[in-house]
Short mmCIF file of C-alpha atoms and ligand atoms in Angstrom, two decimals:
data_model
loop_
_atom_site.label_atom_id
_atom_site.label_comp_id
_atom_site.label_asym_id
_atom_site.label_seq_id
_atom_site.Cartn_x
_atom_site.Cartn_y
_atom_site.Cartn_z
CA MET A 1 -45.13 -87.91 -25.44
CA THR A 2 -43.17 -89.14 -28.47
CA GLN A 3 -39.45 -89.81 -28.17
CA GLU A 4 -38.95 -87.38 -31.04
CA LYS A 5 -40.46 -84.56 -28.99
CA VAL A 6 -38.36 -85.41 -25.95
CA ASN A 7 -35.23 -85.44 -28.05
CA ALA A 8 -36.10 -82.07 -29.62
CA VAL A 9 -34.86 -80.70 -26.30
CA GLY A 10 -31.33 -81.41 -27.51
CA TRP A 11 -30.19 -84.28 -25.34
CA LYS A 12 -27.00 -86.01 -26.36
CA LEU A 13 -26.72 -88.41 -23.50
CA GLU A 14 -24.08 -91.01 -22.82
CA ASN A 15 -23.88 -93.39 -19.88
CA THR A 16 -20.29 -94.16 -19.02
CA TYR A 17 -21.12 -94.89 -15.35
CA ALA A 18 -23.07 -97.92 -16.56
CA GLU A 19 -19.75 -99.37 -17.76
CA LEU A 20 -18.37 -99.33 -14.20
CA PRO A 21 -18.50 -102.59 -12.19
CA LYS A 22 -22.07 -103.42 -11.19
CA ALA A 23 -21.34 -102.84 -7.50
CA PHE A 24 -21.31 -99.08 -8.06
CA PHE A 25 -24.86 -98.48 -9.26
CA SER A 26 -28.41 -99.76 -9.66
CA ILE A 27 -30.47 -99.18 -12.78
CA ILE A 28 -33.81 -97.66 -11.82
CA LYS A 29 -37.24 -97.64 -13.36
CA VAL A 30 -38.47 -94.11 -12.67
CA LYS A 31 -41.81 -93.68 -10.98
CA PRO A 32 -43.70 -90.86 -12.72
CA VAL A 33 -45.15 -87.97 -10.70
CA ASP A 34 -48.72 -86.71 -11.06
CA SER A 35 -48.70 -83.24 -12.49
CA PRO A 36 -45.28 -81.62 -12.64
CA GLU A 37 -44.89 -77.90 -13.27
CA MET A 38 -41.84 -75.80 -14.02
CA VAL A 39 -40.85 -73.43 -11.24
CA VAL A 40 -37.51 -72.19 -12.51
CA LEU A 41 -35.35 -72.93 -15.52
CA ASN A 42 -31.75 -71.86 -15.96
CA HIS A 43 -31.82 -70.66 -19.57
CA SER A 44 -28.15 -69.80 -19.91
CA LEU A 45 -27.05 -73.14 -18.45
CA ALA A 46 -29.51 -74.97 -20.73
CA GLU A 47 -27.98 -73.23 -23.73
CA SER A 48 -24.42 -73.93 -22.72
CA LEU A 49 -25.32 -77.61 -22.37
CA GLY A 50 -26.52 -77.60 -25.98
CA LEU A 51 -30.20 -77.83 -25.06
CA ASN A 52 -32.84 -76.01 -27.03
CA ALA A 53 -33.90 -73.45 -24.41
CA LYS A 54 -37.20 -72.69 -26.18
CA VAL A 55 -38.27 -76.34 -26.26
CA VAL A 56 -36.88 -77.14 -22.85
CA GLU A 57 -39.09 -74.55 -21.16
CA GLY A 58 -42.18 -76.29 -22.56
CA GLU A 59 -43.90 -79.56 -21.73
CA GLU A 60 -41.02 -81.70 -23.01
CA GLY A 61 -38.62 -80.13 -20.51
CA VAL A 62 -41.08 -80.46 -17.62
CA GLN A 63 -41.60 -84.16 -18.32
CA VAL A 64 -37.86 -84.87 -18.45
CA PHE A 65 -37.05 -82.77 -15.36
CA ALA A 66 -39.81 -84.58 -13.47
CA GLY A 67 -38.40 -87.96 -14.46
CA ASN A 68 -41.62 -88.84 -16.28
CA GLU A 69 -39.89 -89.20 -19.64
CA VAL A 70 -36.32 -90.24 -20.23
CA PRO A 71 -34.42 -88.97 -23.25
CA GLU A 72 -33.18 -91.48 -25.80
CA GLY A 73 -29.92 -93.04 -24.71
CA SER A 74 -30.65 -92.59 -21.03
CA VAL A 75 -30.19 -95.47 -18.60
CA PRO A 76 -31.33 -93.93 -15.30
CA LEU A 77 -29.20 -95.11 -12.41
CA ALA A 78 -28.60 -94.47 -8.73
CA GLN A 79 -25.03 -94.56 -7.48
CA ALA A 80 -23.75 -96.44 -4.47
CA TYR A 81 -21.45 -94.63 -2.07
CA ALA A 82 -20.48 -94.62 1.57
CA GLY A 83 -18.96 -91.91 3.72
CA HIS A 84 -17.85 -90.53 7.04
CA GLN A 85 -20.71 -88.46 8.44
CA PHE A 86 -19.57 -86.31 11.38
CA GLY A 87 -16.64 -88.70 11.68
CA ASN A 88 -18.61 -91.98 11.56
CA PHE A 89 -18.40 -94.38 8.65
CA THR A 90 -21.69 -95.45 7.07
CA MET A 91 -23.21 -96.89 3.89
CA LEU A 92 -25.08 -94.31 1.79
CA GLY A 93 -25.91 -93.96 -1.92
CA ASP A 94 -28.32 -91.93 -4.03
CA GLY A 95 -31.38 -92.35 -1.85
CA ARG A 96 -33.36 -89.67 -3.63
CA ALA A 97 -31.34 -88.92 -6.73
CA LEU A 98 -31.13 -90.38 -10.19
CA LEU A 99 -28.52 -89.93 -12.83
CA ILE A 100 -30.25 -89.76 -16.21
CA GLY A 101 -27.03 -89.63 -18.19
CA GLU A 102 -24.06 -87.48 -19.16
CA GLN A 103 -24.80 -84.65 -21.54
CA MET A 104 -22.16 -84.03 -24.21
CA THR A 105 -22.03 -80.27 -24.77
CA PRO A 106 -21.38 -78.58 -28.13
CA ASP A 107 -17.85 -77.76 -26.93
CA GLY A 108 -17.15 -81.41 -26.15
CA LYS A 109 -17.53 -81.38 -22.36
CA ARG A 110 -19.25 -84.09 -20.38
CA TYR A 111 -21.69 -83.21 -17.57
CA ASP A 112 -23.79 -85.46 -15.36
CA ILE A 113 -27.49 -84.68 -15.41
CA GLN A 114 -29.03 -85.79 -12.13
CA LEU A 115 -32.54 -85.49 -10.77
CA LYS A 116 -32.71 -84.86 -7.04
CA GLY A 117 -35.95 -85.74 -5.27
CA SER A 118 -37.03 -88.15 -8.01
CA GLY A 119 -38.16 -91.07 -5.84
CA ARG A 120 -36.98 -94.13 -3.99
CA THR A 121 -33.95 -96.21 -4.95
CA PRO A 122 -32.34 -99.32 -3.42
CA TYR A 123 -30.27 -96.88 -1.29
CA SER A 124 -33.25 -95.01 0.19
CA ARG A 125 -33.52 -97.10 3.34
CA GLY A 126 -36.49 -95.63 5.24
CA GLY A 127 -36.73 -92.44 3.15
CA ASP A 128 -39.39 -91.52 0.63
CA GLY A 129 -36.88 -90.50 -2.05
CA ARG A 130 -38.50 -87.09 -2.33
CA ALA A 131 -37.51 -83.48 -1.72
CA ALA A 132 -39.37 -80.33 -0.74
CA LEU A 133 -39.61 -77.19 -2.87
CA GLY A 134 -37.90 -74.84 -0.37
CA PRO A 135 -34.58 -76.74 -0.07
CA MET A 136 -34.44 -77.37 -3.83
CA LEU A 137 -34.90 -73.65 -4.57
CA ARG A 138 -32.31 -72.86 -1.89
CA GLU A 139 -29.83 -75.14 -3.65
CA TYR A 140 -30.73 -73.45 -6.95
CA ILE A 141 -30.10 -69.93 -5.59
CA ILE A 142 -26.89 -70.68 -3.71
CA SER A 143 -25.23 -72.94 -6.25
CA GLU A 144 -25.88 -70.38 -8.99
CA ALA A 145 -24.52 -67.65 -6.71
CA MET A 146 -21.39 -69.74 -6.15
CA HIS A 147 -21.00 -70.09 -9.90
CA GLY A 148 -21.28 -66.31 -10.24
CA LEU A 149 -18.65 -65.89 -7.53
CA GLY A 150 -16.27 -68.01 -9.60
CA ILE A 151 -16.28 -71.01 -7.26
CA PRO A 152 -16.27 -74.50 -8.79
CA THR A 153 -19.70 -75.97 -8.12
CA THR A 154 -22.42 -78.32 -9.26
CA ARG A 155 -25.14 -76.25 -10.90
CA SER A 156 -28.91 -76.18 -11.08
CA LEU A 157 -30.66 -76.53 -14.39
CA ALA A 158 -34.29 -76.57 -13.28
CA VAL A 159 -36.69 -77.06 -10.42
CA VAL A 160 -40.15 -78.51 -11.03
CA THR A 161 -42.90 -79.18 -8.52
CA SER A 162 -44.08 -82.78 -8.56
CA GLY A 163 -47.76 -82.09 -7.90
CA GLU A 164 -47.51 -84.49 -4.96
CA PRO A 165 -47.27 -83.36 -1.33
CA ILE A 166 -44.49 -84.73 0.82
CA TYR A 167 -44.71 -85.30 4.53
CA ARG A 168 -42.13 -84.14 7.06
CA GLU A 169 -43.08 -82.37 10.30
CA SER A 170 -45.77 -80.77 8.19
CA GLN A 171 -47.07 -81.24 4.65
CA LEU A 172 -44.76 -79.66 2.07
CA THR A 173 -44.76 -79.09 -1.67
CA GLY A 174 -42.81 -81.86 -3.42
CA ALA A 175 -40.16 -80.81 -5.96
CA ILE A 176 -37.41 -82.22 -8.16
CA MET A 177 -34.22 -80.37 -8.97
CA THR A 178 -32.03 -81.12 -11.98
CA ARG A 179 -28.38 -80.91 -10.99
CA VAL A 180 -25.49 -80.60 -13.41
CA ALA A 181 -22.01 -81.70 -12.33
CA ALA A 182 -18.63 -82.47 -13.85
CA SER A 183 -19.30 -85.82 -12.16
CA HIS A 184 -20.88 -87.25 -9.06
CA LEU A 185 -17.79 -89.16 -7.97
CA ARG A 186 -17.27 -88.52 -4.28
CA VAL A 187 -14.59 -89.43 -1.76
CA GLY A 188 -17.42 -91.59 -0.41
CA THR A 189 -17.66 -93.48 -3.72
CA PHE A 190 -14.06 -94.61 -3.18
CA GLU A 191 -14.72 -95.46 0.47
CA TYR A 192 -17.59 -97.61 -0.74
CA GLY A 193 -15.27 -99.26 -3.29
CA ALA A 194 -12.60 -99.96 -0.68
CA ASN A 195 -15.03 -101.34 1.91
CA PHE A 196 -17.78 -103.08 -0.02
CA ALA A 197 -16.33 -104.07 -3.40
CA GLU A 198 -13.40 -106.04 -4.79
CA LYS A 199 -9.95 -104.56 -5.38
CA GLU A 200 -10.48 -104.77 -9.19
CA ASP A 201 -13.68 -102.76 -8.78
CA LEU A 202 -11.85 -100.08 -6.84
CA LYS A 203 -9.18 -100.03 -9.52
CA ALA A 204 -11.82 -99.67 -12.26
CA LEU A 205 -13.34 -96.74 -10.35
CA ALA A 206 -9.95 -95.03 -9.97
CA ASP A 207 -9.18 -95.56 -13.66
CA TYR A 208 -12.57 -94.09 -14.55
CA ALA A 209 -11.97 -91.02 -12.34
CA ILE A 210 -8.53 -90.49 -13.86
CA GLU A 211 -9.85 -90.81 -17.41
CA ARG A 212 -12.68 -88.40 -16.70
CA HIS A 213 -10.96 -85.72 -14.62
CA TYR A 214 -7.19 -86.12 -14.76
CA PRO A 215 -6.24 -87.82 -18.06
CA GLU A 216 -2.84 -86.10 -17.96
CA ILE A 217 -1.70 -88.34 -15.06
CA LYS A 218 -2.53 -91.63 -16.80
CA LYS A 219 1.08 -92.25 -17.76
CA ASP A 220 2.56 -91.23 -14.39
CA LYS A 221 4.74 -93.76 -12.57
CA ASN A 222 1.97 -94.34 -10.01
CA PRO A 223 -1.23 -92.77 -11.39
CA TYR A 224 -3.20 -93.58 -8.21
CA VAL A 225 -0.79 -91.61 -6.04
CA SER A 226 -1.04 -88.82 -8.62
CA LEU A 227 -4.84 -89.02 -8.36
CA LEU A 228 -4.61 -88.41 -4.62
CA ARG A 229 -2.29 -85.45 -5.18
CA GLU A 230 -4.48 -83.87 -7.88
CA VAL A 231 -7.70 -84.22 -5.89
CA GLN A 232 -5.92 -82.78 -2.87
CA LYS A 233 -4.73 -79.79 -4.93
CA ARG A 234 -8.22 -79.09 -6.27
CA GLN A 235 -9.78 -79.40 -2.85
CA ALA A 236 -7.15 -77.12 -1.28
CA ALA A 237 -7.90 -74.52 -3.97
CA LEU A 238 -11.66 -74.96 -3.49
CA ILE A 239 -11.62 -74.60 0.29
CA ALA A 240 -9.37 -71.53 -0.01
CA LYS A 241 -12.05 -69.98 -2.26
CA TRP A 242 -14.80 -70.82 0.23
CA GLN A 243 -12.81 -69.16 3.00
CA MET A 244 -12.23 -66.07 0.89
CA ILE A 245 -15.93 -65.40 0.39
CA GLY A 246 -17.13 -66.52 3.83
CA PHE A 247 -18.97 -69.63 2.63
CA ILE A 248 -19.76 -72.24 5.26
CA HIS A 249 -20.66 -75.59 3.72
CA GLY A 250 -22.13 -76.96 6.92
CA VAL A 251 -21.89 -80.68 6.23
CA MET A 252 -18.41 -81.53 4.99
CA ASN A 253 -18.91 -85.26 5.27
CA THR A 254 -16.74 -87.33 2.94
CA ASP A 255 -19.76 -88.15 0.76
CA ASN A 256 -20.00 -84.42 0.10
CA MET A 257 -16.45 -84.04 -1.20
CA THR A 258 -16.12 -84.46 -4.95
CA ILE A 259 -13.24 -85.89 -6.94
CA SER A 260 -13.73 -83.13 -9.53
CA GLY A 261 -13.18 -80.36 -6.94
CA GLU A 262 -16.71 -78.95 -7.26
CA THR A 263 -18.79 -77.83 -4.29
CA ILE A 264 -21.69 -80.25 -3.76
CA ASP A 265 -24.74 -80.54 -1.46
CA TYR A 266 -26.21 -77.23 -0.47
CA GLY A 267 -28.32 -78.61 2.40
CA PRO A 268 -27.25 -76.66 5.50
CA CYS A 269 -24.77 -74.19 3.95
CA ALA A 270 -24.87 -70.44 4.60
CA PHE A 271 -22.76 -67.32 4.25
CA MET A 272 -21.06 -65.69 7.22
CA ASP A 273 -22.08 -62.09 7.97
CA THR A 274 -20.02 -61.00 11.00
CA TYR A 275 -16.47 -62.34 10.81
CA ASN A 276 -15.98 -65.06 13.38
CA PRO A 277 -14.07 -68.29 12.68
CA ALA A 278 -16.35 -70.20 15.08
CA THR A 279 -19.47 -69.49 12.99
CA VAL A 280 -21.78 -72.50 12.55
CA PHE A 281 -25.31 -72.33 11.11
CA SER A 282 -26.26 -75.99 10.85
CA SER A 283 -28.71 -77.03 13.56
CA ILE A 284 -27.21 -80.52 13.81
CA ASP A 285 -23.57 -79.42 14.04
CA VAL A 286 -23.68 -78.95 17.79
CA GLN A 287 -19.93 -79.48 18.30
CA GLY A 288 -19.00 -77.02 15.57
CA ARG A 289 -17.07 -79.68 13.65
CA TYR A 290 -17.83 -77.87 10.38
CA ALA A 291 -17.43 -74.29 11.65
CA TYR A 292 -15.98 -71.75 9.19
CA GLY A 293 -12.52 -71.86 10.75
CA ASN A 294 -12.46 -75.67 10.76
CA GLN A 295 -13.12 -76.10 7.05
CA PRO A 296 -9.46 -76.22 5.96
CA PRO A 297 -8.37 -78.93 8.46
CA ILE A 298 -11.60 -80.89 7.89
CA ALA A 299 -10.86 -80.99 4.17
CA GLY A 300 -7.44 -82.41 5.07
CA TRP A 301 -9.13 -85.03 7.27
CA ASN A 302 -11.46 -85.98 4.41
CA ILE A 303 -8.57 -86.29 1.96
CA THR A 304 -6.87 -88.63 4.43
CA ARG A 305 -9.98 -90.85 4.19
CA PHE A 306 -9.61 -90.71 0.40
CA ALA A 307 -5.96 -91.77 0.73
CA GLU A 308 -6.97 -94.67 3.00
CA ALA A 309 -9.48 -95.86 0.41
CA LEU A 310 -6.83 -95.77 -2.32
CA LEU A 311 -4.11 -97.54 -0.29
CA PRO A 312 -4.60 -100.99 -1.92
CA LEU A 313 -3.86 -99.40 -5.30
CA PHE A 314 -0.70 -97.58 -4.18
CA HIS A 315 1.44 -100.63 -3.42
CA ASP A 316 1.02 -104.32 -2.52
CA ASN A 317 3.20 -103.76 0.51
CA GLN A 318 1.00 -101.92 3.01
CA GLU A 319 3.86 -100.09 4.72
CA LYS A 320 5.09 -98.75 1.42
CA ALA A 321 1.54 -97.79 0.45
CA ILE A 322 1.12 -95.83 3.70
CA GLN A 323 4.42 -94.05 3.14
CA LEU A 324 3.34 -93.01 -0.36
CA ALA A 325 0.06 -91.66 1.04
CA GLN A 326 1.77 -89.78 3.84
CA ASP A 327 4.19 -88.12 1.45
CA VAL A 328 1.27 -86.63 -0.49
CA LEU A 329 -0.89 -85.79 2.53
CA SER A 330 1.95 -83.85 4.15
CA GLU A 331 1.71 -81.40 1.24
CA TYR A 332 -1.87 -80.37 2.09
CA PRO A 333 -1.29 -77.62 4.69
CA LEU A 334 1.11 -75.79 2.39
CA ALA A 335 -1.14 -76.31 -0.67
CA PHE A 336 -4.07 -74.78 1.19
CA ASN A 337 -2.08 -71.94 2.72
CA THR A 338 -0.44 -70.99 -0.57
CA ALA A 339 -3.82 -70.85 -2.33
CA TRP A 340 -5.38 -68.85 0.50
CA VAL A 341 -2.59 -66.27 0.87
CA LYS A 342 -2.50 -65.83 -2.91
CA GLY A 343 -6.25 -65.15 -2.98
CA MET A 344 -6.17 -62.87 0.05
CA ARG A 345 -3.40 -60.82 -1.56
CA CYS A 346 -5.77 -60.20 -4.46
CA LYS A 347 -8.51 -59.16 -2.01
CA LEU A 348 -6.11 -56.54 -0.68
CA GLY A 349 -5.07 -55.38 -4.16
CA LEU A 350 -1.55 -56.78 -3.90
CA PHE A 351 0.19 -58.13 -6.99
CA ASN A 352 3.68 -59.08 -5.90
CA GLU A 353 4.67 -61.16 -2.89
CA GLU A 354 6.23 -59.96 0.34
CA GLU A 355 6.99 -62.20 3.25
CA ALA A 356 5.05 -60.05 5.70
CA ASP A 357 1.83 -60.27 3.65
CA GLU A 358 0.41 -63.16 5.64
CA ALA A 359 0.84 -61.19 8.87
CA LEU A 360 -0.84 -58.19 7.25
CA ILE A 361 -3.83 -60.36 6.30
CA LEU A 362 -4.05 -62.05 9.71
CA ASP A 363 -3.86 -58.73 11.53
CA LEU A 364 -6.80 -57.40 9.54
CA LEU A 365 -8.82 -60.53 10.36
CA LYS A 366 -7.94 -60.13 14.04
CA ILE A 367 -9.34 -56.58 14.04
CA MET A 368 -12.44 -57.68 12.13
CA HIS A 369 -13.03 -60.42 14.69
CA LYS A 370 -12.53 -58.09 17.64
CA GLU A 371 -14.80 -55.38 16.22
CA LYS A 372 -17.39 -57.85 14.90
CA ALA A 373 -17.07 -56.49 11.39
CA ASP A 374 -19.09 -57.83 8.48
CA TYR A 375 -16.79 -60.08 6.41
CA THR A 376 -17.99 -59.21 2.90
CA ASN A 377 -18.58 -55.54 3.59
CA THR A 378 -15.13 -55.01 5.09
CA PHE A 379 -13.47 -55.99 1.83
CA ARG A 380 -16.14 -54.12 -0.13
CA ALA A 381 -15.42 -50.97 1.93
CA LEU A 382 -11.66 -51.33 1.37
CA THR A 383 -12.32 -51.70 -2.36
CA LEU A 384 -14.57 -48.63 -2.48
CA ASP A 385 -12.55 -46.72 0.11
CA ASP A 386 -15.82 -46.25 1.98
CA ARG A 387 -14.86 -44.13 5.00
CA LYS A 388 -18.36 -44.46 6.41
CA PHE A 389 -17.81 -48.16 7.03
CA SER A 390 -17.75 -49.06 10.73
CA LEU A 391 -14.11 -50.22 10.94
CA PHE A 392 -12.68 -46.87 9.83
CA VAL A 393 -13.35 -45.30 13.25
CA TYR A 394 -11.09 -47.67 15.18
CA GLN A 395 -7.50 -46.71 16.06
CA ASP A 396 -6.09 -50.22 15.47
CA PHE A 397 -7.76 -50.37 12.09
CA GLN A 398 -6.38 -46.94 11.15
CA GLU A 399 -2.87 -48.17 11.98
CA TRP A 400 -3.45 -51.29 9.95
CA GLU A 401 -4.72 -49.20 7.02
CA LYS A 402 -1.53 -47.13 7.06
CA ARG A 403 0.57 -50.31 6.83
CA TRP A 404 -1.59 -51.59 4.01
CA GLN A 405 -1.44 -48.35 2.01
CA GLU A 406 2.36 -48.28 2.34
CA ARG A 407 2.48 -51.89 1.21
CA ARG A 408 0.36 -51.07 -1.84
CA LYS A 409 2.73 -48.27 -2.77
CA ARG A 410 5.68 -50.70 -2.74
CA GLN A 411 4.47 -52.34 -5.94
CA PRO A 412 4.85 -51.05 -9.49
CA GLU A 413 1.13 -51.29 -10.27
CA SER A 414 -0.99 -48.14 -9.95
CA GLN A 415 -3.72 -47.56 -7.35
CA LYS A 416 -6.23 -47.96 -10.17
CA GLU A 417 -4.84 -51.38 -11.10
CA SER A 418 -4.84 -52.37 -7.46
CA LYS A 419 -8.46 -51.31 -7.09
CA ASP A 420 -9.46 -53.24 -10.22
CA LEU A 421 -7.83 -56.36 -8.78
CA MET A 422 -9.79 -55.88 -5.55
CA CYS A 423 -13.05 -55.45 -7.47
CA LYS A 424 -12.49 -58.79 -9.14
CA HIS A 425 -11.94 -60.60 -5.84
CA ASN A 426 -14.22 -58.85 -3.37
CA PRO A 427 -17.86 -59.43 -4.21
CA ALA A 428 -20.20 -56.46 -3.88
CA ILE A 429 -22.86 -58.93 -2.79
CA ILE A 430 -23.29 -62.48 -1.55
CA PRO A 431 -26.52 -64.44 -1.06
CA ARG A 432 -27.18 -63.09 2.43
CA ASN A 433 -29.13 -65.58 4.51
CA HIS A 434 -32.02 -63.21 5.22
CA ARG A 435 -32.33 -62.41 1.50
CA VAL A 436 -32.41 -66.10 0.58
CA GLU A 437 -35.09 -66.75 3.21
CA GLU A 438 -37.14 -63.80 1.95
CA ALA A 439 -36.97 -65.17 -1.62
CA LEU A 440 -37.95 -68.68 -0.52
CA LYS A 441 -40.87 -67.44 1.55
CA ALA A 442 -42.25 -65.48 -1.41
CA ALA A 443 -41.68 -68.47 -3.75
CA GLU A 444 -43.57 -70.80 -1.45
CA GLU A 445 -46.46 -68.32 -1.50
CA GLY A 446 -46.38 -68.47 -5.31
CA ASN A 447 -44.43 -65.26 -5.93
CA LEU A 448 -41.23 -66.09 -7.82
CA SER A 449 -40.21 -62.52 -8.64
CA VAL A 450 -38.20 -61.99 -5.41
CA MET A 451 -36.11 -65.07 -6.15
CA GLU A 452 -35.67 -64.17 -9.82
CA LYS A 453 -34.41 -60.71 -8.87
CA LEU A 454 -32.02 -62.16 -6.28
CA VAL A 455 -30.65 -64.71 -8.75
CA SER A 456 -30.21 -61.99 -11.35
CA VAL A 457 -28.24 -59.59 -9.09
CA LEU A 458 -26.08 -62.52 -7.97
CA LYS A 459 -25.16 -63.43 -11.54
CA ASP A 460 -22.18 -61.09 -11.50
CA PRO A 461 -21.39 -60.32 -7.86
CA TYR A 462 -18.32 -58.33 -8.88
CA ALA A 463 -20.29 -55.85 -11.00
CA TYR A 464 -20.62 -53.22 -8.23
CA SER A 465 -23.84 -52.09 -9.92
CA LYS A 466 -26.34 -49.64 -8.44
CA GLU A 467 -29.02 -52.31 -8.00
CA GLN A 468 -26.65 -54.50 -5.98
CA GLU A 469 -26.28 -51.81 -3.32
CA GLU A 470 -29.55 -52.56 -1.55
CA TYR A 471 -28.53 -56.24 -1.30
CA SER A 472 -25.28 -55.52 0.50
CA ALA A 473 -26.78 -54.69 3.91
CA PRO A 474 -26.26 -57.40 6.51
CA PRO A 475 -29.21 -58.52 8.65
CA PRO A 476 -29.68 -57.01 12.11
CA PRO A 477 -27.05 -58.65 14.40
CA SER A 478 -29.64 -60.49 16.50
CA GLU A 479 -31.06 -62.13 13.37
CA ALA A 480 -27.60 -62.99 12.02
CA MET A 481 -26.56 -64.74 15.21
CA SER A 482 -29.68 -66.88 15.52
CA TYR A 483 -29.85 -68.03 11.88
CA GLN A 484 -30.09 -71.84 11.60
CA THR A 485 -30.00 -74.21 8.68
CA PHE A 486 -31.33 -77.75 8.32
CA CYS A 487 -30.39 -80.61 6.03
CA GLY A 488 -32.16 -83.44 4.31
CA THR A 489 -35.68 -82.08 3.81
N1 ATP B 501 -36.06 -88.27 1.44
C1 ATP B 501 -35.06 -89.12 1.30
N2 ATP B 501 -35.29 -90.39 0.90
C2 ATP B 501 -34.29 -91.27 0.75
N3 ATP B 501 -33.00 -90.99 0.98
C3 ATP B 501 -32.69 -89.75 1.37
C4 ATP B 501 -33.69 -88.76 1.56
N4 ATP B 501 -33.08 -87.61 1.96
C5 ATP B 501 -31.75 -87.87 2.03
N5 ATP B 501 -31.52 -89.15 1.67
C6 ATP B 501 -30.22 -89.82 1.60
O1 ATP B 501 -29.53 -89.61 2.82
C7 ATP B 501 -28.15 -89.36 2.58
C8 ATP B 501 -27.72 -88.05 3.20
O2 ATP B 501 -28.59 -87.01 2.79
P1 ATP B 501 -28.13 -85.57 2.36
O3 ATP B 501 -29.27 -84.65 2.64
O4 ATP B 501 -26.76 -85.29 2.86
O5 ATP B 501 -27.95 -85.79 0.80
P2 ATP B 501 -28.72 -85.16 -0.40
O6 ATP B 501 -28.87 -83.72 -0.21
O7 ATP B 501 -29.95 -85.95 -0.68
O8 ATP B 501 -27.71 -85.56 -1.53
P3 ATP B 501 -26.47 -84.90 -2.27
O9 ATP B 501 -25.26 -85.16 -1.42
O10 ATP B 501 -26.48 -85.73 -3.50
O11 ATP B 501 -26.74 -83.46 -2.51
C9 ATP B 501 -27.96 -89.42 1.07
O12 ATP B 501 -27.49 -90.71 0.77
C10 ATP B 501 -29.34 -89.20 0.54
O13 ATP B 501 -29.54 -89.84 -0.71
#
């Protein structure tokens, strides 16, 4: 295919990562796949990136998304990183991913374009560098749902099949997903810098991250301490949003925490049906380290690892450096709690602040836990005033509801305004696990319509449309409890 044709897609790629110290990446010669075919293309994302959606859905797009052709200006590279996985430090890196460049959008934004499942790299160790169709489509569905829910996230531009089988416990269809992210800088990239590179390299990485995500702190007295504070703020806000919609990431290792504050890695994630803080879906998380209720403190633990990695840049005197780190880290619990209470107030239709609001929220959660209420549907029922919803029959809930209604009346805004606020913060639907599985099963049998419909109703989860109603039912309790997720396929 001619370069002209490839570029007709609308690529305007830059490669600023390639200017980082050499320790942070390896330039890769991509190994073409046999006969790639488009499975799904995100038209609206393609357009917002400045790509020509008509051309991109044709052969030119398929060849680029398969890694068979690289657009002009692209220097494909795999990034080095390390990370704490379930608490243990290890060397990692893009073992099956390839950054083809940063797309400059028509409105002047910079986004990484990364192929996931594109083949081996120097960081692959024993792996084949490939990915299976099911997990790539799962990432597509859930990351797009997260975007619809208003949660910062990496996004999915396309999934193509590679035409080559891959071998796990059985033979699977090979696929490549194109991921779009504000960047792929992870806490683990900094841990790698601190442990395996020189201090100047770590400094260059921090300067790059500041320039790319937090240019406003460049002139601060100690920009590296400010970097820690800003990342901590974004993560606190992100985790509060996850908690508010019942999202369980499942593998909050430090290599899966971004510097940009976007959700990344949709391997074993899932949404909670019945409210229970101990909920875990990931088959490998036997201790429940990444259970729903543990996500806020785990994020704090991960940010402490980020602080440790940055210590050499804070101050030459180690004691002073540690003190600077501790001062920032001590702000995390309040940063998270403030973001969470603020969001939960919105879920309950409350505009102003009252001191007793947190107790009101916690009391509702206590009842939901005790009565095994569905998390999403409880807030949906409150929004719709759905008296048929299970909780409305319980005495303790009725007492709670009275308190809540009185609280709502103690604000100047009308009931209508309060309801509108609730509609904007309580999704009518989430990607229920059984619905995602149903879509994936059909897709693997060659029927993409179930997935397309699911993705389309999840586009605006706050629409409260007629067609969303059938998607709001939770699975039967036995199915919900036994649901398990797996990572790394
Ligand atoms: N098939 C594979 N071949 C080579 N390396 C792999 C393979 N699968 C996973 N890895 C590597 O193992 C590590 C952990 O895998 P994990 O499944 O958490 O990441 P991932 O989903 O591939 O990546 P990301 O965090 O970018 O979404 C990563 O460094 C990843 O690149």
